[in-house]
Coordinates of C-alpha atoms and ligand atoms in Angstrom, one line a residue:
M1 CA 36.2 6.7 -11.5
N2 CA 32.3 5.8 -12.1
M3 CA 32.5 4.2 -15.3
A4 CA 28.8 3.4 -15.3
D5 CA 26.3 5.7 -16.8
H6 CA 24.5 7.1 -13.7
D7 CA 24.9 7.1 -10.1
A8 CA 21.6 4.8 -9.5
V9 CA 18.3 4.1 -11.8
I10 CA 15.5 4.6 -9.8
I11 CA 12.5 2.6 -10.6
G12 CA 9.2 4.4 -10.5
A13 CA 8.1 7.5 -9.9
G14 CA 5.1 7.3 -7.4
F15 CA 5.7 8.7 -3.6
S16 CA 9.1 6.7 -3.1
G17 CA 10.6 7.2 -5.9
L18 CA 10.4 11.3 -6.3
Y19 CA 11.3 11.8 -2.8
Q20 CA 14.6 9.4 -3.7
L21 CA 15.3 11.3 -6.4
Y22 CA 15.1 14.9 -4.8
K23 CA 17.2 13.4 -2.6
L24 CA 20.1 12.2 -4.2
R25 CA 20.2 15.0 -6.6
E26 CA 20.3 17.1 -3.2
L27 CA 23.7 14.6 -2.0
G28 CA 24.9 15.1 -5.8
F29 CA 24.5 12.0 -7.0
D30 CA 23.6 11.1 -10.5
A31 CA 19.6 9.5 -10.6
V32 CA 17.3 8.9 -12.7
I33 CA 14.3 7.6 -12.5
L34 CA 12.8 5.2 -15.1
E35 CA 8.6 5.0 -14.7
A36 CA 6.0 2.9 -17.0
G37 CA 3.4 4.9 -17.1
P38 CA 3.0 8.1 -18.4
E39 CA 2.8 10.5 -15.4
V40 CA 4.3 11.3 -11.8
G41 CA 2.1 9.5 -9.4
G42 CA 2.0 5.8 -9.0
T43 CA -1.0 4.5 -6.9
W44 CA -2.7 7.8 -7.4
Y45 CA -2.0 7.8 -11.6
W46 CA -3.2 5.0 -11.6
N47 CA -5.8 4.6 -9.9
R48 CA -8.4 6.9 -10.7
Y49 CA -11.7 4.8 -9.9
P50 CA -14.4 7.1 -8.3
G51 CA -14.5 7.7 -4.9
A52 CA -10.8 6.9 -4.6
R53 CA -9.3 8.8 -1.5
C54 CA -6.7 7.4 1.1
D55 CA -7.4 6.2 4.1
I56 CA -4.5 7.4 6.3
E57 CA -5.0 11.2 7.2
S58 CA -3.6 13.6 4.7
I59 CA -1.8 15.6 7.5
E60 CA -0.1 13.0 7.8
Y61 CA -0.2 10.8 3.8
S62 CA 2.1 14.1 3.0
Y63 CA 6.1 14.7 2.9
S64 CA 7.8 15.7 5.3
F65 CA 11.1 16.4 4.0
D66 CA 10.4 19.8 3.3
P67 CA 8.8 22.4 5.9
E68 CA 7.9 25.2 3.1
L69 CA 6.6 22.1 1.3
E70 CA 4.6 21.5 4.3
Q71 CA 3.4 25.0 5.1
E72 CA 2.4 26.1 1.6
W73 CA 0.2 22.9 0.7
N74 CA -3.5 23.1 1.9
W75 CA -5.0 19.6 2.6
S76 CA -9.4 20.1 1.5
E77 CA -10.2 17.5 3.5
R78 CA -9.5 14.7 6.7
Y79 CA -9.0 12.1 3.7
A80 CA -8.0 13.8 -0.1
A81 CA -9.5 12.2 -3.0
Q82 CA -7.6 10.8 -5.9
P83 CA -7.6 14.5 -7.7
E84 CA -5.7 16.3 -4.8
L85 CA -3.6 13.4 -4.2
L86 CA -1.9 13.3 -7.8
A87 CA -2.2 17.4 -7.7
Y88 CA -0.3 17.0 -4.7
I89 CA 2.4 15.1 -6.6
R90 CA 2.0 16.9 -9.6
H91 CA 2.6 20.4 -7.6
V92 CA 6.2 18.2 -5.6
S93 CA 7.3 17.4 -9.4
D94 CA 6.9 20.6 -10.2
K95 CA 8.2 22.7 -7.5
Y96 CA 11.6 20.3 -7.3
D97 CA 12.2 20.3 -10.8
L98 CA 11.9 16.7 -11.1
R99 CA 10.7 15.7 -14.3
K100 CA 13.9 16.8 -16.0
D101 CA 15.4 13.2 -14.8
I102 CA 12.3 11.4 -14.9
E103 CA 11.7 9.0 -18.7
F104 CA 8.4 8.3 -18.5
Q105 CA 6.8 5.5 -20.8
T106 CA 9.8 3.0 -20.2
R107 CA 9.6 0.1 -18.1
V108 CA 12.5 -1.8 -16.8
T109 CA 12.5 -5.4 -17.9
T110 CA 16.1 -6.9 -17.0
L111 CA 18.4 -6.2 -14.5
D112 CA 21.6 -7.6 -14.7
F113 CA 25.0 -7.2 -12.7
D114 CA 28.3 -7.1 -13.1
D115 CA 30.8 -8.3 -11.0
V116 CA 33.9 -6.8 -12.7
A117 CA 32.6 -3.6 -13.9
C118 CA 30.7 -3.5 -10.1
H119 CA 27.2 -2.0 -11.5
W120 CA 23.7 -2.9 -13.1
T121 CA 22.5 -3.1 -16.6
V122 CA 19.5 -1.8 -16.8
R123 CA 17.1 -3.2 -19.5
T124 CA 14.1 -1.4 -20.5
D125 CA 11.4 -2.6 -23.1
D126 CA 12.1 0.2 -25.9
G127 CA 14.8 -1.8 -25.8
A128 CA 17.8 0.3 -24.5
S129 CA 19.8 0.3 -22.1
R130 CA 22.5 2.2 -19.4
T131 CA 24.4 1.3 -16.7
A132 CA 24.3 2.1 -13.2
R133 CA 25.9 1.5 -10.2
F134 CA 22.9 1.5 -7.4
V135 CA 19.5 0.5 -8.8
I136 CA 16.2 1.7 -5.9
A137 CA 13.1 0.1 -6.5
A138 CA 10.5 2.3 -5.7
T139 CA 8.0 -0.2 -7.8
G140 CA 5.2 0.1 -5.4
C141 CA 3.5 -2.2 -2.9
L142 CA -0.3 -2.5 -4.7
S143 CA 1.3 -1.5 -8.2
V144 CA 0.7 -4.9 -10.0
P145 CA -3.5 -6.0 -10.2
V146 CA -4.1 -9.1 -10.0
Q147 CA -5.8 -10.5 -13.3
P148 CA -8.7 -12.6 -11.7
E149 CA -9.1 -16.1 -13.0
I150 CA -12.4 -16.0 -14.3
E151 CA -14.0 -17.5 -17.3
G152 CA -15.2 -15.1 -20.4
V153 CA -14.0 -11.8 -18.7
D154 CA -12.9 -11.3 -22.4
D155 CA -16.4 -12.0 -24.0
F156 CA -18.5 -9.4 -22.2
G157 CA -20.6 -7.4 -24.6
G158 CA -20.4 -4.2 -22.7
D159 CA -18.2 -1.9 -21.1
T160 CA -15.3 -3.5 -18.7
Y161 CA -13.3 -1.3 -16.7
W162 CA -10.8 -2.5 -14.0
T163 CA -10.8 -0.3 -10.9
W164 CA -6.4 0.4 -11.5
D165 CA -6.5 1.9 -14.9
W166 CA -9.8 3.7 -14.8
P167 CA -9.8 5.6 -17.9
E168 CA -8.6 9.3 -17.5
E169 CA -11.8 11.1 -19.1
G170 CA -13.9 9.2 -16.7
V171 CA -17.0 6.8 -17.2
D172 CA -20.6 8.7 -17.5
L173 CA -22.5 5.5 -16.0
T174 CA -25.5 7.0 -15.6
D175 CA -28.9 4.7 -16.3
K176 CA -26.0 1.8 -16.8
R177 CA -26.8 -1.5 -14.9
V178 CA -23.4 -2.1 -13.2
A179 CA -21.3 -4.8 -11.6
V180 CA -18.7 -4.7 -9.5
V181 CA -16.6 -7.6 -8.9
G182 CA -14.7 -7.6 -5.4
T183 CA -15.3 -5.4 -1.7
G184 CA -12.0 -4.6 -0.7
S185 CA -10.6 -1.0 -0.1
S186 CA -11.5 -0.2 -4.3
G187 CA -14.5 -2.0 -4.4
L188 CA -16.4 -0.4 -1.4
Q189 CA -15.1 3.2 -2.3
T190 CA -16.3 3.0 -5.8
I191 CA -19.4 0.9 -5.0
T192 CA -20.6 3.8 -2.4
A193 CA -19.4 6.8 -5.5
I194 CA -21.6 5.5 -8.1
A195 CA -24.5 3.9 -6.0
P196 CA -26.7 7.4 -6.7
D197 CA -26.1 7.4 -10.5
V198 CA -26.4 4.2 -12.3
A199 CA -29.9 2.4 -12.9
H200 CA -28.8 -0.7 -10.8
L201 CA -26.0 -1.7 -9.4
T202 CA -25.6 -5.6 -8.5
V203 CA -22.0 -6.2 -5.7
F204 CA -20.7 -9.7 -6.2
Q205 CA -19.2 -10.5 -2.6
R206 CA -17.1 -13.4 -2.1
T207 CA -15.8 -12.0 1.7
P208 CA -17.1 -9.3 3.4
V209 CA -14.9 -6.5 5.1
F210 CA -14.8 -4.3 8.5
A211 CA -14.9 -1.1 7.1
I212 CA -14.8 1.6 9.7
P213 CA -16.5 5.1 9.1
A214 CA -14.1 7.7 7.5
F215 CA -16.2 10.7 9.4
N216 CA -14.3 12.8 6.6
H217 CA -14.5 16.9 6.4
E218 CA -13.0 19.9 5.7
I219 CA -10.2 20.4 8.1
D220 CA -8.9 23.8 8.0
E221 CA -8.7 24.6 11.6
E222 CA -7.2 21.4 12.1
L223 CA -4.4 21.7 9.5
A224 CA -3.8 25.3 10.8
E225 CA -3.3 24.0 14.1
V226 CA -0.7 21.3 13.2
K227 CA 1.3 23.1 11.3
S228 CA 1.9 25.6 13.6
R229 CA 3.9 22.1 15.2
Y230 CA 4.3 20.3 12.4
P231 CA 8.3 19.1 12.8
E232 CA 6.9 17.7 16.1
F233 CA 3.6 16.3 15.0
R234 CA 5.8 14.7 12.5
A235 CA 8.2 13.4 15.1
E236 CA 5.7 11.7 17.4
S237 CA 4.5 10.0 14.0
R238 CA 7.8 8.5 13.4
V239 CA 7.5 7.1 17.2
T240 CA 4.3 4.8 16.6
R241 CA 3.4 1.5 15.0
G242 CA 2.0 2.4 12.5
G243 CA 3.3 5.5 11.7
A244 CA 0.2 7.5 12.2
H245 CA -1.1 9.3 14.9
C246 CA -4.1 7.3 16.7
A247 CA -6.6 8.6 19.0
D248 CA -4.9 7.5 22.2
P249 CA -0.9 7.4 22.5
E250 CA -2.0 5.8 25.8
A251 CA -3.5 2.2 24.1
K252 CA -3.8 -0.3 26.7
F253 CA -4.3 -4.4 26.9
F254 CA -7.9 -5.4 26.7
D255 CA -7.7 -6.8 30.5
E256 CA -6.7 -3.6 31.6
Y257 CA -10.6 -2.2 31.0
N258 CA -13.5 -3.6 33.4
P259 CA -16.9 -4.7 30.8
D260 CA -18.1 -1.2 30.6
E261 CA -15.0 0.8 29.6
V262 CA -14.4 -1.6 26.8
V263 CA -17.5 -0.9 25.0
D264 CA -16.2 3.1 26.0
E265 CA -13.4 2.8 24.5
L266 CA -14.4 0.5 21.3
S267 CA -17.5 3.5 21.0
R268 CA -14.6 6.2 21.0
R269 CA -12.4 5.0 18.6
W270 CA -15.5 4.3 15.9
A271 CA -17.0 7.8 16.7
D272 CA -12.8 9.0 15.7
G273 CA -13.7 6.6 12.7
G274 CA -10.7 5.9 10.1
L275 CA -8.1 2.6 10.8
C276 CA -7.0 3.6 14.7
Y277 CA -10.3 1.4 15.2
Q278 CA -7.7 -1.3 15.0
Q279 CA -5.3 0.4 17.9
S280 CA -8.3 0.2 20.1
F281 CA -6.3 -2.7 22.2
L282 CA -2.9 -3.3 22.1
D283 CA -3.5 -6.9 22.0
L284 CA -6.4 -7.1 19.8
V285 CA -4.3 -8.6 17.1
L286 CA -2.3 -11.3 19.7
D287 CA -5.4 -12.2 21.4
P288 CA -8.6 -14.6 19.7
S289 CA -10.9 -13.0 22.5
V290 CA -10.1 -9.7 22.4
N291 CA -10.1 -9.6 18.5
K292 CA -13.7 -11.5 19.2
A293 CA -15.0 -8.1 21.2
A294 CA -13.6 -5.3 18.8
A295 CA -15.1 -7.6 15.1
D296 CA -18.4 -8.1 17.5
F297 CA -19.0 -4.3 17.9
V298 CA -18.6 -4.2 14.1
A299 CA -20.8 -6.4 13.3
D300 CA -23.9 -4.7 15.9
Q301 CA -22.6 -1.1 14.1
I302 CA -23.2 -3.1 10.5
R303 CA -26.8 -4.8 11.7
H304 CA -27.6 -1.5 12.8
K305 CA -27.2 0.7 9.5
V306 CA -28.2 -1.8 7.1
N307 CA -32.2 -2.2 7.2
D308 CA -32.4 -6.1 6.3
P309 CA -31.5 -8.0 8.3
A310 CA -31.0 -11.1 6.6
L311 CA -28.6 -8.9 4.1
A312 CA -26.9 -7.5 7.4
E313 CA -25.5 -10.6 8.3
K314 CA -24.8 -11.3 4.7
L315 CA -22.5 -8.2 4.9
I316 CA -20.7 -9.4 8.6
P317 CA -17.6 -10.9 8.0
T318 CA -17.1 -13.9 9.9
T319 CA -14.2 -16.2 8.4
Y320 CA -11.5 -14.3 10.1
P321 CA -10.3 -12.0 12.3
I322 CA -10.3 -8.3 12.4
A323 CA -8.1 -6.3 11.0
T324 CA -6.1 -9.8 9.7
K325 CA -7.3 -8.5 6.5
R326 CA -6.4 -5.2 5.4
M327 CA -9.3 -2.9 7.2
C328 CA -11.4 -0.5 4.8
V329 CA -12.5 3.3 5.6
D330 CA -15.9 3.9 4.0
T331 CA -18.0 6.8 3.6
G332 CA -21.3 5.1 3.6
Y333 CA -20.8 2.0 1.9
F334 CA -22.8 -0.2 4.3
E335 CA -26.1 2.1 4.7
V336 CA -25.7 1.5 -0.2
Y337 CA -27.4 -1.5 0.3
N338 CA -30.8 0.6 1.4
R339 CA -31.4 2.1 -1.6
D340 CA -33.8 0.3 -3.8
N341 CA -31.1 -0.3 -7.0
V342 CA -28.4 -1.7 -5.8
S343 CA -28.4 -5.3 -5.0
L344 CA -25.9 -8.6 -3.7
V345 CA -24.9 -11.4 -4.7
D346 CA -23.3 -13.9 -2.0
L347 CA -20.8 -15.7 -4.2
R348 CA -20.1 -18.0 -0.7
E349 CA -24.0 -19.1 -1.6
E350 CA -24.1 -18.7 -5.2
P351 CA -20.3 -19.2 -7.1
L352 CA -19.5 -17.5 -10.0
K353 CA -19.1 -19.4 -12.6
G354 CA -18.0 -17.4 -15.4
V355 CA -18.8 -14.3 -17.6
T356 CA -20.8 -14.2 -21.1
P357 CA -21.0 -11.4 -23.6
Q358 CA -24.4 -10.7 -21.3
G359 CA -23.4 -10.4 -17.9
I360 CA -22.2 -12.8 -14.8
I361 CA -23.2 -16.0 -14.2
A362 CA -23.7 -16.8 -10.5
G363 CA -24.9 -19.8 -9.6
D364 CA -28.0 -20.3 -11.5
T365 CA -28.9 -16.9 -11.8
A366 CA -27.3 -14.9 -15.2
H367 CA -27.0 -11.7 -14.2
E368 CA -27.2 -9.4 -17.6
F369 CA -24.7 -5.6 -17.5
D370 CA -24.3 -2.6 -19.6
V371 CA -21.0 -2.2 -17.7
L372 CA -18.1 -4.6 -15.3
I373 CA -15.7 -3.0 -12.8
F374 CA -13.6 -5.1 -11.5
A375 CA -11.8 -4.5 -8.1
T376 CA -10.3 -7.4 -7.7
G377 CA -6.6 -6.4 -6.2
F378 CA -3.0 -6.6 -7.0
D379 CA 0.2 -8.8 -6.7
A380 CA 1.3 -7.3 -3.1
M381 CA 5.1 -6.5 -2.0
T382 CA 6.7 -8.9 -3.8
G383 CA 4.6 -8.5 -7.7
A384 CA 6.4 -5.3 -9.0
L385 CA 10.0 -6.9 -8.0
Q386 CA 9.3 -10.3 -9.0
A387 CA 7.6 -9.2 -13.0
I388 CA 11.1 -7.6 -13.6
D389 CA 13.9 -10.4 -14.6
I390 CA 16.5 -9.1 -12.0
R391 CA 19.3 -11.8 -11.8
H392 CA 23.6 -12.0 -11.1
G393 CA 24.8 -14.6 -12.8
D394 CA 23.2 -17.4 -12.2
L395 CA 21.1 -16.8 -9.4
T396 CA 17.7 -14.7 -10.1
L397 CA 15.5 -13.8 -7.4
R398 CA 13.1 -14.4 -8.8
D399 CA 14.3 -18.6 -8.3
K400 CA 15.7 -17.2 -5.0
W401 CA 11.7 -15.5 -3.8
S402 CA 10.0 -19.1 -4.8
E403 CA 9.0 -19.9 -1.2
G404 CA 8.8 -16.4 0.2
P405 CA 10.7 -13.1 0.3
R406 CA 14.9 -13.3 1.9
T407 CA 15.8 -9.8 2.7
Y408 CA 17.8 -8.3 5.2
L409 CA 15.7 -5.4 6.8
G410 CA 13.3 -4.9 3.9
L411 CA 15.8 -3.1 2.3
M412 CA 18.0 -5.5 0.3
S413 CA 18.6 -9.3 -0.7
A414 CA 21.5 -11.3 -0.5
G415 CA 22.9 -11.9 -3.8
F416 CA 22.2 -9.0 -5.1
P417 CA 24.6 -6.0 -4.4
N418 CA 23.6 -2.0 -4.7
L419 CA 20.4 -3.3 -5.6
F420 CA 17.5 -1.4 -2.7
T421 CA 14.2 -2.0 -2.2
I422 CA 11.6 1.2 -1.0
T423 CA 9.1 -1.0 1.3
G424 CA 10.1 -4.0 0.1
P425 CA 8.9 -7.3 2.1
Q426 CA 10.1 -7.8 5.3
S427 CA 9.4 -4.3 6.3
P428 CA 6.6 -2.1 8.3
S429 CA 5.7 -1.3 4.5
V430 CA 1.9 -1.5 4.0
L431 CA 1.2 -2.1 7.8
S432 CA 2.5 1.7 7.8
N433 CA 1.0 5.5 6.4
M434 CA 3.4 4.2 3.9
L435 CA 4.7 8.2 3.7
T436 CA 6.5 7.6 7.0
S437 CA 7.9 4.5 6.0
I438 CA 9.2 5.6 2.4
E439 CA 11.1 9.0 4.1
Q440 CA 12.7 6.5 6.5
H441 CA 13.9 3.7 4.0
V442 CA 14.6 7.3 1.7
D443 CA 16.7 8.9 3.9
W444 CA 18.8 5.3 5.5
I445 CA 19.5 4.7 1.7
S446 CA 20.8 8.1 1.0
D447 CA 22.4 7.8 4.6
L448 CA 24.2 4.6 3.7
L449 CA 25.2 5.7 -0.4
V450 CA 26.9 9.1 1.5
V451 CA 29.0 7.0 3.5
M452 CA 29.8 4.7 1.1
R453 CA 31.0 7.7 -1.3
E454 CA 33.0 9.2 1.7
R455 CA 34.6 5.8 1.8
G456 CA 35.2 4.8 -1.4
Q457 CA 33.4 1.6 -1.2
R458 CA 31.3 0.8 -4.5
R459 CA 29.6 -2.2 -3.0
I460 CA 27.2 -3.7 -0.7
E461 CA 24.9 -6.9 0.0
P462 CA 23.7 -8.1 2.8
E463 CA 25.5 -11.2 5.3
V464 CA 23.5 -14.2 4.5
Q465 CA 23.3 -15.0 8.3
A466 CA 22.1 -11.5 9.0
E467 CA 19.4 -12.4 6.1
T468 CA 18.4 -15.1 7.9
T469 CA 18.2 -14.1 11.4
W470 CA 15.9 -10.9 9.6
V471 CA 13.5 -13.4 7.8
D472 CA 13.1 -15.9 10.8
I473 CA 12.3 -13.0 13.1
T474 CA 10.0 -11.8 10.5
N475 CA 7.9 -15.0 10.5
D476 CA 8.4 -15.2 14.1
T477 CA 7.0 -12.1 15.0
A478 CA 4.2 -12.9 12.3
D479 CA 3.6 -15.9 14.3
L480 CA 3.2 -14.4 17.0
T481 CA 0.2 -13.1 15.7
L482 CA -3.5 -13.5 14.8
F483 CA -2.4 -12.3 11.0
P484 CA -1.6 -15.9 9.2
Q485 CA -5.3 -16.7 9.9
A486 CA -6.8 -14.7 7.3
A487 CA -6.7 -15.2 4.1
S488 CA -5.3 -12.0 2.4
W489 CA -2.5 -10.1 0.6
Y490 CA -0.4 -9.8 3.4
M491 CA -0.3 -13.6 3.3
G492 CA 0.0 -13.4 -0.8
A493 CA -3.1 -15.7 -0.5
N494 CA -4.8 -13.9 -3.1
V495 CA -2.5 -14.8 -6.3
P496 CA -2.7 -18.6 -7.5
G497 CA 0.1 -19.8 -7.2
K498 CA 2.1 -17.5 -4.5
R499 CA 3.8 -19.1 -1.6
R500 CA 1.5 -18.2 1.6
V501 CA 4.0 -16.1 3.9
F502 CA 3.4 -12.8 5.6
L503 CA 4.6 -10.4 4.1
P504 CA 5.2 -7.2 6.0
F505 CA 7.3 -6.4 9.5
V506 CA 4.4 -7.0 12.0
A507 CA 6.3 -5.4 14.9
G508 CA 6.5 -1.5 14.1
V509 CA 7.4 1.5 12.7
D510 CA 9.0 3.3 15.9
V511 CA 10.5 -0.4 16.6
Y512 CA 11.5 -1.2 13.1
K513 CA 13.4 2.3 13.1
Q514 CA 15.4 1.6 16.0
I515 CA 16.4 -1.4 14.9
C516 CA 17.8 0.2 11.0
D517 CA 19.7 3.3 12.9
G518 CA 20.8 0.7 15.4
V519 CA 22.3 -0.9 12.2
A520 CA 23.9 2.0 11.2
V521 CA 25.2 3.4 14.0
A522 CA 27.2 -0.3 14.2
D523 CA 28.9 0.4 11.0
Y524 CA 26.1 -1.3 9.3
H525 CA 25.9 -4.8 11.1
G526 CA 25.4 -7.5 8.7
F527 CA 25.9 -5.5 5.5
E528 CA 29.1 -6.2 4.3
M529 CA 30.4 -2.9 1.9
T530 CA 33.5 -3.7 -0.2
A531 CA 36.0 -1.1 -2.6
Ligands
FAD601 P1 3.6 3.7 -6.3 O1 2.7 5.0 -6.3 O2 2.6 2.3 -7.1 O3 4.7 3.6 -7.8 C1 5.1 2.9 -8.2 C2 5.3 3.3 -9.8 O4 6.4 2.3 -10.5 C3 4.1 3.2 -10.4 O5 4.0 4.4 -10.7 C4 4.7 1.9 -11.4 O6 3.9 2.1 -12.7 C5 6.2 2.0 -11.2 N1 6.6 0.8 -11.9 C6 6.6 -0.5 -11.2 N2 6.9 -1.4 -12.1 C7 8.6 -0.6 -12.7 C8 8.8 -1.2 -13.7 N3 9.2 -2.3 -14.0 N4 9.4 0.0 -14.8 C9 9.0 0.9 -14.4 N5 8.6 1.5 -13.2 C10 7.6 0.5 -12.8 N6 -1.5 3.7 1.4 C11 -1.2 4.7 2.5 O7 -0.2 4.3 3.4 N7 -2.8 5.4 3.1 C12 -3.0 5.1 2.2 O8 -3.9 5.8 2.1 C13 -3.3 4.3 0.7 N8 -4.2 4.3 -0.6 C14 -4.2 3.6 -1.0 C15 -4.9 3.5 -2.1 C16 -5.0 2.5 -3.2 C17 -5.8 2.5 -4.0 C18 -4.0 2.0 -3.6 C19 -3.6 1.1 -4.4 C20 -3.2 2.2 -2.4 C21 -2.9 3.2 -1.5 N9 -1.9 3.2 -0.3 C22 -2.1 4.2 0.5 C23 -1.1 2.8 -0.6 C24 0.5 3.3 -1.9 O9 0.5 2.4 -2.6 C25 1.7 4.2 -0.5 O10 0.9 4.8 0.0 C26 2.2 4.8 -2.0 O11 1.4 5.1 -2.7 C27 2.6 4.5 -2.6 O12 4.0 5.0 -3.1 P2 4.9 4.4 -4.4 O13 5.9 4.8 -5.2 O14 6.0 3.2 -3.4 O15 4.5 2.9 -5.0
N01_602 O1 -8.1 -5.4 -3.3 P1 -7.9 -6.5 -3.1 P2 -8.0 -3.7 -3.2 N1 -13.5 -13.8 -7.8 O2 -7.7 -7.4 -2.5 C1 -12.3 -10.3 -4.1 C2 -4.9 -0.3 -0.3 N2 -6.2 0.8 -1.6 O3 -7.7 -2.7 -4.3 O4 -11.2 -11.2 -0.1 C3 -14.5 -12.7 -6.7 O5 -8.4 -5.8 -1.3 C4 -11.4 -10.7 -3.2 O6 -12.7 -11.5 -2.4 P3 -11.7 -11.8 -1.3 C5 -5.5 -0.9 0.3 O7 -4.1 -1.5 1.2 C6 -6.7 1.5 -0.8 O8 -9.8 -3.0 -3.2 O9 -10.2 -12.5 -2.1 N3 -14.3 -11.9 -6.5 C7 -11.9 -8.8 -2.7 O10 -12.8 -9.0 -2.1 C8 -6.3 -2.6 0.1 O11 -6.2 -3.1 1.3 C9 -7.7 2.6 -0.7 O12 -12.4 -13.6 -0.9 C10 -12.8 -11.7 -6.0 C11 -11.3 -8.1 -3.9 O13 -11.8 -8.4 -5.1 C12 -5.6 -2.4 -1.2 O14 -4.9 -1.5 -1.8 C13 -8.4 1.9 -1.8 C14 -11.8 -12.2 -7.3 C15 -10.2 -7.7 -4.1 O15 -9.9 -6.3 -2.2 C16 -6.2 -3.6 -2.2 O16 -7.7 -2.8 -1.8 C17 -7.8 0.9 -2.3 C18 -12.4 -13.2 -7.9 N4 -11.9 -14.3 -8.8 C19 -6.7 0.2 -2.0 N5 -10.6 -12.5 -6.9 C20 -7.9 3.0 0.6 O17 -9.3 3.1 1.2 C21 -10.7 -11.5 -6.0 N6 -12.3 -10.6 -5.8 C22 -7.1 4.4 1.0

């Protein structure tokens, strides 16, 4: 008999939570979503800044679970913009009537597991509590912003905006003197979109980025072709390293090319555009000299695009291997610096000293602005989970993960029964097309819950040994790569005090899926299930 209020509480109404709700409902479970925000969409509700769009092609960055949905939705562009992505998510919510089981503006604050009742007590910021046999955290990998430690931010006399919480009604920046702090993907997209409208734009750059052109375009014909074979197309994605098609499925090692062929290959990848550039060679993130060849090619492209040679050098990354920080996909970013109304402040030469009522002081210069925009990133992968007080007896997740996350398959953590994480740390997650990884996790978790129901088992938890082995595998595989050389959010390096460990599983979506499927076939090897 089910003594809990729900079979499952799902936290978060982004792509993950919505599909999890749909799936559990289809399987006859009673589930509810608790969502802190006022609307569905997650990432695509919150990140409404100018120029926001996906960097995985929309044909792939979309659900595959319902052929009817695939056929009825028409993506307009190769990389859809935020309004189109949010419209898609709203359409999905309406089509499957998901909103009736979502409680908006309800933030989960505490999760407490009761061994006797074998359920979680879920407390929320409205003071309410409810119980659930299972909790599924669909809280997002990039959903908790990092507030930059910059003195005086609250003292600024003009308007201040954050890319992760842009006003829904939009912002008129016409004729304004605007500063953008941060040159990751959010900063790049914002800078490119607003440069033509503002009186003057000053970009505060601490670390330059590698960006590959999007070559965004309308995709009517391409979409029709993919729609004619969508099941096969999706199946192909699931057995790739990144969960999406990349220009050439037959990528080779660098040494298999002669020098002319290397340039041809990089040129071909560059001309195709997008993140597949990082898959030019199988050893691009393994071998420093291979990596340098790929980085040098991009550096030359930047020199070609930016008219002022000295400025071009400031925009070229030199302090980390290419692809070890998340690469960006741009639509005319470097060309923006050829405009008369755009200037760059290189914070490595002129450190950011603070914000004043008039603007920003960097080095010895006081810059005056009407508007400040911060695009300073997220407490990635663990931030949203650690923001919740998750406890089982004396054990808390915050304590357990203080030296870095410890999970089995990125799906569960020992000591916290019946709690699942979708695209959690130590799964491919942010290194992949997230929709492929989200669907794989939701399907795997849902299959497991059906098995437990059939067997009358109520409790599941990873064995400590299985978890230890998985943590070692994820760390050891990351150490074989160049990723740990970058001070990136993949490493937790952007959050003061956060333990530096590589957060995602690096060996690929294809390998990971085989492991998860194998674990299930081996009667959920490494998990302990009890009645
Ligand atoms: P989210 O969309 O982050 O949703 C999580 C939800 O949980 C949020 O709505 C949040 O409010 C809610 N929540 C969190 N904590 C609580 C709590 N305690 N209580 C209640 N609710 C809570 N990935 C790609 O693969 N391709 C892309 O092109 C791409 N573009 C991106 C662009 C931007 C600007 C950003 C920030 C990320 C992008 N990503 C991209 C990653 C993106 O986060 C995922 O693709 C995907 O949208 C994640 O969906 P999700 O449902 O797992 O998490
Ligand atoms: O965040 P980021 P983001 N003073 O961490 C700088 C996804 N996404 O929101 O590199 C000065 O990448 C910081 O400098 P540094 C995607 O996965 C996708 O842009 O730490 N500068 C950096 O330049 C992405 O990777 C899209 O030296 C400070 C910037 O702020 C992830 O989300 C679009 C600072 C932060 O960059 C995060 O991207 C948007 C300080 N105190 C996001 N603190 C697509 O295109 C930080 N910075 C699909």
